[in-house]
Coordinates of N, CA and C and ligand atoms in Angstrom, one line a residue:
M42 N 3.3 14.2 -10.3 CA 2.7 13.6 -9.2 C 3.7 13.3 -8.1
A43 N 3.6 14.0 -7.0 CA 4.6 13.8 -5.9 C 4.0 12.7 -4.9
M44 N 4.7 11.6 -4.8 CA 4.2 10.5 -3.9 C 5.3 10.2 -2.9
T45 N 5.1 10.7 -1.7 CA 6.2 10.5 -0.7 C 6.5 9.1 -0.4
S46 N 5.5 8.2 -0.4 CA 5.8 6.8 0.0 C 6.1 5.9 -1.2
F47 N 6.2 6.5 -2.4 CA 6.6 5.7 -3.6 C 7.9 5.1 -3.3
P48 N 8.2 3.9 -3.7 CA 7.4 3.0 -4.5 C 6.5 2.0 -3.6
D49 N 6.4 2.3 -2.3 CA 5.6 1.4 -1.4 C 4.1 1.3 -1.9
T50 N 3.7 2.3 -2.6 CA 2.3 2.4 -3.0 C 2.0 1.5 -4.2
L51 N 3.0 1.0 -4.8 CA 2.8 0.1 -6.0 C 2.3 -1.3 -5.6
P52 N 1.4 -1.9 -6.3 CA 1.0 -3.2 -6.0 C 2.1 -4.2 -6.2
R53 N 2.2 -5.2 -5.4 CA 3.4 -6.2 -5.5 C 2.9 -7.6 -6.0
N54 N 1.6 -7.7 -6.2 CA 1.1 -9.0 -6.5 C 0.8 -9.2 -8.0
R55 N 1.3 -8.3 -8.8 CA 1.2 -8.5 -10.3 C 2.3 -7.7 -11.0
L56 N 2.4 -8.1 -12.3 CA 3.5 -7.4 -13.1 C 3.0 -6.0 -13.3
L57 N 4.0 -5.0 -13.1 CA 3.7 -3.6 -13.2 C 3.9 -3.1 -14.7
A58 N 3.1 -2.2 -15.1 CA 3.3 -1.6 -16.4 C 3.9 -0.3 -16.3
E59 N 5.2 -0.2 -16.7 CA 6.0 1.1 -16.6 C 6.1 1.5 -18.1
I60 N 5.4 2.6 -18.4 CA 5.2 3.0 -19.8 C 6.2 4.1 -20.2
S61 N 7.0 3.8 -21.2 CA 8.0 4.8 -21.6 C 7.5 5.8 -22.6
L62 N 7.6 7.1 -22.2 CA 7.1 8.2 -23.0 C 7.9 8.5 -24.2
W63 N 9.1 7.9 -24.3 CA 9.9 8.1 -25.5 C 9.2 7.5 -26.7
S64 N 8.3 6.5 -26.5 CA 7.6 5.8 -27.6 C 6.2 6.5 -27.8
A65 N 5.9 7.6 -27.1 CA 4.7 8.3 -27.4 C 4.8 9.1 -28.6
D66 N 3.7 9.6 -29.1 CA 3.8 10.6 -30.2 C 4.2 12.0 -29.5
L67 N 5.4 12.4 -29.7 CA 5.9 13.5 -28.9 C 5.2 14.8 -29.3
L68 N 4.6 14.9 -30.4 CA 3.8 16.1 -30.8 C 2.5 16.1 -30.1
N69 N 2.1 14.9 -29.6 CA 0.8 14.8 -28.9 C 1.0 14.1 -27.6
L70 N 1.9 14.6 -26.9 CA 2.3 13.9 -25.6 C 1.2 13.9 -24.6
E71 N 0.5 15.0 -24.5 CA -0.6 15.1 -23.5 C -1.7 14.1 -23.9
R72 N -2.0 14.0 -25.2 CA -3.1 13.1 -25.6 C -2.6 11.7 -25.3
D73 N -1.4 11.3 -25.6 CA -0.9 10.0 -25.4 C -0.8 9.6 -23.9
M74 N -0.4 10.6 -23.1 CA -0.4 10.4 -21.7 C -1.8 10.1 -21.2
A75 N -2.8 10.8 -21.7 CA -4.2 10.5 -21.3 C -4.6 9.1 -21.7
R76 N -4.2 8.7 -22.9 CA -4.6 7.4 -23.5 C -4.1 6.3 -22.6
I77 N -2.9 6.4 -22.1 CA -2.3 5.3 -21.3 C -2.5 5.4 -19.8
A78 N -3.1 6.6 -19.4 CA -3.2 6.8 -18.0 C -4.0 5.7 -17.2
P79 N -5.1 5.1 -17.8 CA -5.8 4.1 -17.0 C -4.9 2.8 -16.8
Y80 N -3.8 2.7 -17.5 CA -3.1 1.4 -17.5 C -1.7 1.6 -16.9
A81 N -1.2 2.8 -16.8 CA 0.2 3.0 -16.4 C 0.4 2.9 -14.9
D82 N 1.2 2.0 -14.4 CA 1.6 2.0 -13.0 C 2.6 3.0 -12.7
V83 N 3.5 3.2 -13.7 CA 4.6 4.2 -13.6 C 4.9 4.8 -15.0
L84 N 5.2 6.0 -15.0 CA 5.7 6.6 -16.3 C 7.2 6.6 -16.3
H85 N 7.7 6.1 -17.4 CA 9.2 6.0 -17.5 C 9.7 7.0 -18.5
I86 N 10.7 7.8 -18.0 CA 11.3 8.8 -18.9 C 12.8 8.6 -19.0
D87 N 13.2 8.3 -20.3 CA 14.6 8.1 -20.5 C 15.2 9.5 -20.8
V88 N 16.3 9.7 -20.0 CA 17.1 11.0 -20.2 C 18.5 10.6 -20.7
A89 N 18.9 11.3 -21.8 CA 20.2 10.9 -22.4 C 20.8 12.2 -22.9
D90 N 22.2 12.2 -22.8 CA 22.9 13.4 -23.3 C 23.8 13.1 -24.5
A91 N 23.6 12.0 -25.2 CA 24.3 11.6 -26.4 C 25.8 11.3 -26.2
R92 N 26.1 10.9 -25.0 CA 27.5 10.4 -24.7 C 27.4 8.9 -24.3
F93 N 26.7 8.6 -23.3 CA 26.5 7.2 -22.8 C 25.6 6.5 -23.8
T94 N 24.8 7.2 -24.5 CA 23.8 6.6 -25.5 C 24.0 7.3 -26.8
P95 N 23.4 6.8 -27.9 CA 23.6 7.4 -29.2 C 23.0 8.8 -29.3
G96 N 21.8 9.0 -28.6 CA 21.1 10.3 -28.9 C 20.8 11.0 -27.6
F97 N 20.2 12.2 -27.8 CA 19.6 13.0 -26.7 C 18.2 12.6 -26.4
L98 N 17.8 12.7 -25.2 CA 16.4 12.4 -24.8 C 16.0 13.2 -23.6
F99 N 14.9 13.8 -23.6 CA 14.2 14.5 -22.5 C 15.1 15.4 -21.7
F100 N 14.5 16.4 -21.1 CA 15.2 17.4 -20.3 C 14.3 18.0 -19.2
P101 N 14.9 18.6 -18.2 CA 14.1 18.9 -16.9 C 12.8 19.7 -17.1
D102 N 12.9 20.8 -18.0 CA 11.6 21.6 -18.1 C 10.5 20.8 -18.7
L103 N 10.8 19.9 -19.6 CA 9.8 19.0 -20.1 C 9.3 18.0 -19.1
V104 N 10.2 17.5 -18.3 CA 9.8 16.5 -17.3 C 8.9 17.2 -16.2
A105 N 9.2 18.5 -15.9 CA 8.4 19.2 -15.0 C 7.0 19.3 -15.4
R106 N 6.8 19.6 -16.7 CA 5.4 19.7 -17.3 C 4.7 18.3 -17.3
I107 N 5.5 17.3 -17.6 CA 4.9 15.9 -17.5 C 4.5 15.6 -16.1
A108 N 5.4 15.9 -15.2 CA 5.1 15.5 -13.8 C 3.8 16.2 -13.3
E109 N 3.6 17.5 -13.7 CA 2.4 18.2 -13.3 C 1.2 17.5 -13.8
A110 N 1.2 16.9 -15.0 CA 0.1 16.3 -15.6 C -0.1 14.8 -15.3
A111 N 1.0 14.2 -14.8 CA 1.1 12.8 -14.6 C 0.0 12.3 -13.6
Q112 N -0.6 11.1 -13.9 CA -1.5 10.5 -13.0 C -0.8 9.2 -12.4
A113 N 0.4 9.0 -12.7 CA 1.2 7.9 -12.1 C 2.5 8.4 -11.7
P114 N 3.3 7.7 -10.8 CA 4.6 8.2 -10.5 C 5.5 8.3 -11.7
V115 N 6.4 9.2 -11.6 CA 7.3 9.5 -12.7 C 8.7 8.9 -12.4
H116 N 9.2 8.0 -13.2 CA 10.6 7.4 -13.0 C 11.5 8.0 -14.1
V117 N 12.5 8.8 -13.7 CA 13.5 9.3 -14.6 C 14.7 8.3 -14.6
H118 N 14.9 7.8 -15.8 CA 16.1 6.9 -16.0 C 17.2 7.7 -16.6
L119 N 18.2 8.0 -15.8 CA 19.3 8.9 -16.2 C 20.3 8.1 -16.9
M120 N 20.3 8.1 -18.2 CA 21.3 7.3 -19.0 C 22.5 8.2 -19.3
T121 N 23.2 8.6 -18.3 CA 24.3 9.5 -18.4 C 25.5 9.1 -17.5
Q122 N 26.6 9.7 -17.7 CA 27.8 9.3 -17.0 C 28.6 10.5 -16.8
G123 N 29.6 10.5 -15.8 CA 30.5 11.6 -15.6 C 30.2 12.4 -14.4
D124 N 31.0 13.5 -14.2 CA 31.0 14.2 -12.9 C 29.8 15.2 -12.8
I125 N 28.8 15.0 -13.7 CA 27.6 15.9 -13.7 C 26.4 15.1 -13.2
V126 N 26.5 13.8 -12.9 CA 25.3 13.0 -12.6 C 24.6 13.5 -11.3
V127 N 25.3 13.9 -10.3 CA 24.6 14.4 -9.1 C 23.8 15.6 -9.4
A128 N 24.4 16.6 -10.2 CA 23.6 17.8 -10.6 C 22.4 17.4 -11.4
Q129 N 22.6 16.5 -12.4 CA 21.5 16.1 -13.2 C 20.4 15.4 -12.4
A130 N 20.8 14.5 -11.5 CA 19.8 13.8 -10.7 C 19.0 14.9 -9.9
R131 N 19.7 15.9 -9.3 CA 19.0 16.9 -8.6 C 18.0 17.7 -9.4
Q132 N 18.4 18.0 -10.7 CA 17.6 18.8 -11.5 C 16.3 18.0 -11.8
F133 N 16.4 16.7 -12.1 CA 15.2 16.0 -12.4 C 14.3 15.7 -11.1
A134 N 15.0 15.6 -10.0 CA 14.2 15.4 -8.7 C 13.4 16.8 -8.5
E135 N 14.1 17.9 -8.7 CA 13.4 19.2 -8.5 C 12.3 19.4 -9.5
A136 N 12.5 18.8 -10.7 CA 11.4 18.9 -11.7 C 10.2 18.1 -11.4
G137 N 10.3 17.2 -10.4 CA 9.1 16.5 -9.9 C 9.2 15.0 -10.1
A138 N 10.3 14.4 -10.5 CA 10.4 13.0 -10.6 C 10.2 12.4 -9.3
D139 N 9.4 11.3 -9.2 CA 9.2 10.5 -8.0 C 10.3 9.6 -7.7
L140 N 11.0 9.2 -8.8 CA 12.1 8.2 -8.7 C 13.1 8.6 -9.7
V141 N 14.4 8.6 -9.3 CA 15.5 8.9 -10.2 C 16.4 7.7 -10.2
T142 N 16.7 7.1 -11.4 CA 17.6 6.0 -11.5 C 18.9 6.5 -12.1
V143 N 20.1 6.1 -11.5 CA 21.4 6.4 -12.1 C 22.0 5.1 -12.5
H144 N 23.0 5.1 -13.4 CA 23.6 3.9 -13.9 C 24.8 3.5 -12.9
A145 N 24.9 2.2 -12.7 CA 26.0 1.7 -11.9 C 27.3 2.1 -12.6
E146 N 27.3 2.3 -13.9 CA 28.6 2.6 -14.6 C 29.1 4.0 -14.1
T147 N 28.3 4.8 -13.4 CA 28.7 6.1 -12.9 C 29.6 6.0 -11.7
G148 N 29.7 4.8 -11.0 CA 30.6 4.6 -9.9 C 30.3 5.6 -8.7
Q149 N 31.4 6.2 -8.2 CA 31.3 7.1 -7.0 C 30.3 8.2 -7.2
E150 N 30.3 8.8 -8.4 CA 29.4 9.9 -8.7 C 27.9 9.5 -8.6
G151 N 27.6 8.3 -9.1 CA 26.3 7.7 -8.9 C 25.9 7.5 -7.5
L152 N 26.9 6.9 -6.7 CA 26.6 6.7 -5.3 C 26.3 8.0 -4.6
A153 N 27.1 9.1 -5.0 CA 26.8 10.4 -4.4 C 25.4 10.9 -4.8
A154 N 25.0 10.6 -6.0 CA 23.7 11.0 -6.4 C 22.6 10.3 -5.6
L155 N 22.8 9.0 -5.3 CA 21.9 8.3 -4.4 C 21.8 8.9 -3.1
D156 N 22.9 9.3 -2.5 CA 22.9 10.0 -1.2 C 22.2 11.3 -1.2
M157 N 22.4 12.0 -2.3 CA 21.7 13.3 -2.5 C 20.2 13.1 -2.6
L158 N 19.8 12.1 -3.3 CA 18.3 11.8 -3.5 C 17.7 11.4 -2.1
A159 N 18.5 10.5 -1.4 CA 18.0 10.1 -0.1 C 17.8 11.3 0.9
A160 N 18.7 12.2 0.8 CA 18.7 13.4 1.7 C 17.5 14.3 1.4
R161 N 17.1 14.3 0.1 CA 15.9 15.1 -0.2 C 14.6 14.3 -0.2
G162 N 14.6 13.0 0.1 CA 13.4 12.2 0.2 C 12.9 11.8 -1.2
T163 N 13.7 11.7 -2.2 CA 13.3 11.2 -3.5 C 13.8 9.8 -3.6
A164 N 12.9 8.9 -4.1 CA 13.2 7.5 -4.3 C 14.3 7.4 -5.3
A165 N 15.1 6.3 -5.2 CA 16.3 6.2 -6.1 C 16.4 4.8 -6.6
G166 N 16.9 4.7 -7.8 CA 17.2 3.4 -8.5 C 18.5 3.3 -9.1
V167 N 18.9 2.1 -9.5 CA 20.2 1.9 -10.2 C 19.9 1.1 -11.4
A168 N 20.6 1.4 -12.5 CA 20.4 0.6 -13.8 C 21.8 0.1 -14.2
L169 N 21.7 -0.9 -15.1 CA 22.9 -1.5 -15.6 C 22.7 -1.9 -17.1
T170 N 23.7 -1.6 -17.9 CA 23.7 -2.0 -19.3 C 23.9 -3.5 -19.4
L171 N 23.6 -4.0 -20.5 CA 23.7 -5.4 -20.8 C 25.1 -5.9 -20.7
E172 N 26.0 -5.1 -21.1 CA 27.4 -5.4 -21.2 C 28.2 -5.6 -19.9
Q173 N 27.6 -5.0 -18.8 CA 28.3 -5.0 -17.5 C 27.9 -6.1 -16.7
P174 N 28.9 -6.7 -15.9 CA 28.5 -7.8 -15.0 C 27.7 -7.3 -13.8
L175 N 26.8 -8.2 -13.3 CA 25.9 -7.8 -12.2 C 26.7 -7.3 -10.9
E176 N 28.0 -7.8 -10.8 CA 28.8 -7.3 -9.6 C 28.8 -5.8 -9.5
A177 N 28.8 -5.1 -10.7 CA 28.9 -3.7 -10.7 C 27.7 -3.0 -9.9
L178 N 26.7 -3.8 -9.7 CA 25.5 -3.2 -8.9 C 25.7 -3.2 -7.4
E179 N 26.7 -4.1 -6.9 CA 26.8 -4.3 -5.5 C 26.8 -3.1 -4.6
P180 N 27.6 -2.1 -4.9 CA 27.7 -1.0 -4.0 C 26.4 -0.2 -3.9
F181 N 25.5 -0.4 -4.9 CA 24.3 0.4 -5.0 C 23.1 -0.2 -4.4
L182 N 23.1 -1.6 -4.2 CA 21.9 -2.3 -4.0 C 21.2 -1.9 -2.7
S183 N 21.9 -1.7 -1.6 CA 21.3 -1.3 -0.4 C 20.7 0.1 -0.3
K184 N 21.0 0.9 -1.4 CA 20.5 2.3 -1.4 C 19.4 2.5 -2.3
V185 N 18.8 1.5 -3.0 CA 17.8 1.7 -4.0 C 16.5 1.0 -3.8
A186 N 15.5 1.5 -4.4 CA 14.2 0.9 -4.4 C 13.9 0.0 -5.6
I187 N 14.7 0.2 -6.6 CA 14.5 -0.6 -7.9 C 15.8 -0.7 -8.7
V188 N 15.9 -1.8 -9.3 CA 17.1 -2.0 -10.2 C 16.5 -2.2 -11.6
T189 N 17.0 -1.5 -12.6 CA 16.6 -1.6 -14.0 C 17.7 -2.3 -14.7
L190 N 17.4 -3.5 -15.3 CA 18.3 -4.2 -16.1 C 18.0 -4.0 -17.6
M191 N 19.0 -3.5 -18.4 CA 18.7 -3.4 -19.8 C 18.7 -4.8 -20.4
G192 N 17.8 -5.0 -21.4 CA 17.7 -6.2 -22.1 C 18.1 -6.1 -23.6
T193 N 18.5 -4.9 -23.9 CA 19.0 -4.6 -25.3 C 20.2 -3.6 -25.1
R194 N 20.8 -3.2 -26.2 CA 21.8 -2.1 -26.1 C 21.1 -0.9 -25.7
I195 N 21.7 -0.1 -24.9 CA 21.1 1.1 -24.3 C 20.8 2.2 -25.4
G196 N 19.7 2.9 -25.3 CA 19.4 4.1 -26.1 C 18.9 3.8 -27.5
I197 N 18.5 2.6 -27.7 CA 17.9 2.3 -29.0 C 16.6 1.7 -28.8
K198 N 15.7 1.8 -29.8 CA 14.4 1.2 -29.8 C 14.3 0.2 -30.8
G199 N 13.3 -0.7 -30.6 CA 13.0 -1.7 -31.7 C 13.9 -2.9 -31.7
A200 N 14.8 -3.1 -30.7 CA 15.7 -4.2 -30.6 C 15.1 -5.4 -30.0
G201 N 15.6 -6.6 -30.3 CA 15.1 -7.8 -29.7 C 15.8 -8.1 -28.4
L202 N 15.1 -8.8 -27.5 CA 15.7 -9.1 -26.2 C 16.9 -10.0 -26.3
D203 N 17.9 -9.6 -25.5 CA 19.2 -10.4 -25.5 C 18.9 -11.7 -24.9
P204 N 19.5 -12.8 -25.4 CA 19.3 -14.1 -24.8 C 19.7 -14.2 -23.3
E205 N 20.6 -13.4 -22.9 CA 21.1 -13.4 -21.5 C 20.1 -12.7 -20.5
A206 N 19.2 -12.0 -21.0 CA 18.4 -11.0 -20.2 C 17.7 -11.7 -19.0
C207 N 17.0 -12.8 -19.4 CA 16.2 -13.5 -18.3 C 17.1 -14.1 -17.3
L208 N 18.2 -14.7 -17.7 CA 19.2 -15.3 -16.7 C 19.7 -14.2 -15.8
R209 N 20.0 -13.0 -16.3 CA 20.5 -11.9 -15.5 C 19.5 -11.5 -14.5
I210 N 18.2 -11.5 -14.8 CA 17.1 -11.1 -13.9 C 17.1 -12.2 -12.8
R211 N 17.1 -13.5 -13.2 CA 17.1 -14.5 -12.2 C 18.3 -14.4 -11.2
Q212 N 19.4 -14.1 -11.7 CA 20.6 -14.0 -10.9 C 20.5 -12.8 -10.0
L213 N 20.0 -11.7 -10.5 CA 19.8 -10.5 -9.7 C 18.8 -10.8 -8.5
R214 N 17.7 -11.5 -8.9 CA 16.7 -11.8 -7.8 C 17.3 -12.6 -6.7
S215 N 18.2 -13.6 -7.1 CA 18.8 -14.4 -6.1 C 19.8 -13.6 -5.2
R216 N 20.5 -12.7 -5.9 CA 21.5 -11.8 -5.2 C 20.8 -10.9 -4.2
L217 N 19.6 -10.4 -4.6 CA 18.9 -9.5 -3.8 C 18.3 -10.3 -2.6
D218 N 17.8 -11.4 -2.8 CA 17.2 -12.2 -1.7 C 18.3 -12.6 -0.8
A219 N 19.4 -13.0 -1.3 CA 20.5 -13.4 -0.4 C 21.0 -12.3 0.5
R220 N 20.8 -11.1 0.0 CA 21.3 -9.9 0.8 C 20.1 -9.3 1.7
G221 N 19.0 -10.0 1.7 CA 17.9 -9.5 2.5 C 17.2 -8.3 1.9
L222 N 17.3 -8.2 0.5 CA 16.8 -7.0 -0.2 C 15.7 -7.5 -1.1
G223 N 14.9 -8.4 -0.6 CA 13.8 -8.9 -1.5 C 12.8 -7.9 -1.8
H224 N 12.7 -6.8 -1.1 CA 11.7 -5.7 -1.4 C 12.1 -4.9 -2.6
V225 N 13.4 -5.0 -3.0 CA 13.9 -4.1 -4.2 C 13.3 -4.7 -5.5
L226 N 12.6 -3.8 -6.2 CA 12.0 -4.2 -7.5 C 13.0 -4.4 -8.6
I227 N 12.6 -5.2 -9.5 CA 13.5 -5.4 -10.7 C 12.6 -5.0 -11.9
A228 N 13.2 -4.0 -12.7 CA 12.6 -3.6 -13.9 C 13.3 -4.1 -15.1
A229 N 12.6 -4.7 -16.1 CA 13.2 -5.2 -17.3 C 13.0 -4.1 -18.4
D230 N 14.1 -3.6 -19.0 CA 14.0 -2.5 -19.9 C 14.6 -2.8 -21.3
G231 N 13.8 -2.8 -22.3 CA 14.3 -3.1 -23.7 C 13.9 -4.5 -24.1
G232 N 13.4 -4.6 -25.3 CA 13.0 -5.9 -25.9 C 11.7 -6.4 -25.2
I233 N 10.9 -5.5 -24.8 CA 9.6 -5.9 -24.1 C 8.6 -6.1 -25.2
R234 N 8.3 -7.4 -25.4 CA 7.4 -7.8 -26.5 C 6.4 -8.8 -25.9
E235 N 5.3 -9.1 -26.7 CA 4.3 -10.1 -26.2 C 5.0 -11.4 -26.0
T236 N 6.0 -11.7 -26.9 CA 6.7 -13.0 -26.8 C 7.7 -13.1 -25.7
T237 N 8.2 -11.9 -25.1 CA 9.3 -12.0 -24.1 C 8.7 -11.7 -22.7
V238 N 7.6 -11.0 -22.6 CA 7.1 -10.6 -21.2 C 6.9 -11.9 -20.3
P239 N 6.3 -12.9 -20.8 CA 6.1 -14.1 -19.9 C 7.4 -14.6 -19.3
D240 N 8.4 -14.7 -20.2 CA 9.7 -15.2 -19.6 C 10.3 -14.2 -18.7
L241 N 10.2 -13.0 -19.0 CA 10.8 -11.9 -18.1 C 10.1 -12.0 -16.7
R242 N 8.8 -12.1 -16.7 CA 8.0 -12.2 -15.5 C 8.4 -13.5 -14.7
A243 N 8.5 -14.6 -15.4 CA 8.9 -15.9 -14.8 C 10.3 -15.8 -14.2
A244 N 11.1 -15.0 -14.8 CA 12.5 -14.9 -14.3 C 12.6 -14.0 -13.1
G245 N 11.5 -13.2 -12.8 CA 11.5 -12.4 -11.6 C 11.4 -10.9 -11.8
A246 N 11.1 -10.5 -13.0 CA 10.8 -9.0 -13.2 C 9.5 -8.6 -12.5
D247 N 9.6 -7.5 -11.8 CA 8.4 -6.9 -11.2 C 7.7 -5.9 -12.1
T248 N 8.5 -5.3 -13.0 CA 7.9 -4.3 -13.9 C 8.6 -4.4 -15.2
V249 N 7.9 -4.1 -16.3 CA 8.4 -4.1 -17.6 C 8.3 -2.7 -18.2
V250 N 9.3 -2.2 -18.9 CA 9.3 -0.9 -19.5 C 8.8 -1.0 -20.9
M251 N 7.5 -0.6 -21.0 CA 6.8 -0.8 -22.3 C 6.9 0.4 -23.2
G252 N 7.5 0.3 -24.4 CA 7.6 1.3 -25.3 C 6.5 1.1 -26.4
S253 N 7.0 0.5 -27.5 CA 6.0 0.2 -28.6 C 4.9 -0.8 -28.2
L254 N 5.2 -1.6 -27.2 CA 4.2 -2.6 -26.7 C 3.0 -1.9 -26.2
A255 N 3.2 -0.7 -25.6 CA 2.0 0.1 -25.2 C 1.5 1.0 -26.3
F256 N 2.4 1.9 -26.8 CA 1.9 2.9 -27.7 C 1.6 2.3 -29.1
G257 N 2.1 1.2 -29.4 CA 1.9 0.6 -30.7 C 0.7 -0.3 -30.7
A258 N 0.0 -0.5 -29.5 CA -1.1 -1.4 -29.5 C -2.3 -0.9 -30.2
E259 N -2.9 -1.7 -31.0 CA -4.2 -1.2 -31.7 C -5.3 -1.2 -30.7
D260 N -5.3 -2.2 -29.8 CA -6.4 -2.3 -28.9 C -5.8 -2.2 -27.5
L261 N -5.7 -1.0 -27.0 CA -5.0 -0.8 -25.7 C -5.6 -1.5 -24.5
P262 N -7.0 -1.5 -24.4 CA -7.6 -2.2 -23.2 C -7.2 -3.7 -23.3
A263 N -7.3 -4.3 -24.5 CA -7.0 -5.7 -24.6 C -5.5 -6.0 -24.3
R264 N -4.6 -5.1 -24.7 CA -3.2 -5.3 -24.4 C -2.9 -5.3 -22.9
F265 N -3.6 -4.5 -22.2 CA -3.4 -4.4 -20.7 C -4.2 -5.5 -20.0
D266 N -5.3 -5.9 -20.5 CA -6.0 -7.1 -20.0 C -5.0 -8.3 -20.0
W267 N -4.4 -8.4 -21.1 CA -3.4 -9.5 -21.3 C -2.2 -9.4 -20.3
L268 N -1.7 -8.2 -20.1 CA -0.6 -8.0 -19.2 C -1.0 -8.3 -17.8
R269 N -2.2 -7.7 -17.4 CA -2.6 -7.9 -16.0 C -2.9 -9.4 -15.8
G270 N -3.5 -10.1 -16.7 CA -3.8 -11.5 -16.6 C -2.5 -12.3 -16.4
L271 N -1.6 -12.0 -17.2 CA -0.3 -12.6 -17.1 C 0.4 -12.5 -15.8
G272 N 0.3 -11.2 -15.3 CA 1.0 -11.0 -14.0 C 0.3 -11.8 -12.9
A273 N -1.0 -11.8 -12.9 CA -1.8 -12.5 -11.9 C -1.4 -14.0 -11.9
Q274 N -1.4 -14.5 -13.1 CA -1.1 -16.0 -13.3 C 0.3 -16.4 -12.8
L275 N 1.2 -15.5 -13.0 CA 2.6 -15.9 -12.6 C 3.0 -15.4 -11.2
A276 N 2.2 -14.6 -10.6 CA 2.6 -14.0 -9.3 C 2.7 -15.1 -8.3
Ligands
5SP598 O1 15.1 2.5 -23.1 C1 15.2 1.7 -24.0 C2 16.5 1.5 -24.7 O2 17.4 2.3 -24.1 C3 14.1 0.8 -24.4 O3 13.2 0.7 -23.3 C4 13.3 1.4 -25.6 O4 12.5 2.5 -25.2 C5 12.5 0.3 -26.1 O5 11.5 0.7 -27.0 P1 10.7 -0.4 -27.8 O6 11.7 -1.2 -28.6 O7 10.1 -1.3 -26.7 O8 9.7 0.3 -28.6

């Protein structure tokens, strides 16, 4: 789904559901995408090359097919590092990603990737692992539409939310507001559970990256009624 004005098209008055396809049944990806389509504000795709993260995840040809079928904007989270990040970001943008996020840990290469994305009109984001200080985001903040903060160790599923995660979101929100960047969205990624979402929202998260919380739900409409109600209540 190509959306030139993304992410301005996203509602800002409620918590957004960003659904991670890594947690779908990969043998039945099309079926699972259709199941979550009524609820997904954004489709989140984790890309990894087994260096920055423990394993490999997703690749451009697959993302191109997903983007063709997607009924929501596609956010590629590039969990990679090194002098290949600009080329990787370009490949996923060309594959149809509406938003490409690079890690602040990529330094100058990541900044060059953001410039490349801006030049081609693709929205850009920055992400940060739990272990890095928020200061590492500074050079990136004025160039992005969204900041993704990890709430667990990167590249693993099923982990619990780190106790520092909500504080880091609060601090980032203050930092963005102080810089006149209140429009920049904050995504909470990792450890997204029924028990953690209310606190993440209260801390200032605009969107939560839902893996098992979406695909593991027995009653999908009820799960999203809960999420939407929560967002409205806290907005
Ligand atoms: O991207 C990551 C970890 O890098 C997380 O967002 C996982 O995808 C979380 O999966 P669940 O534990 O929520 O199923």
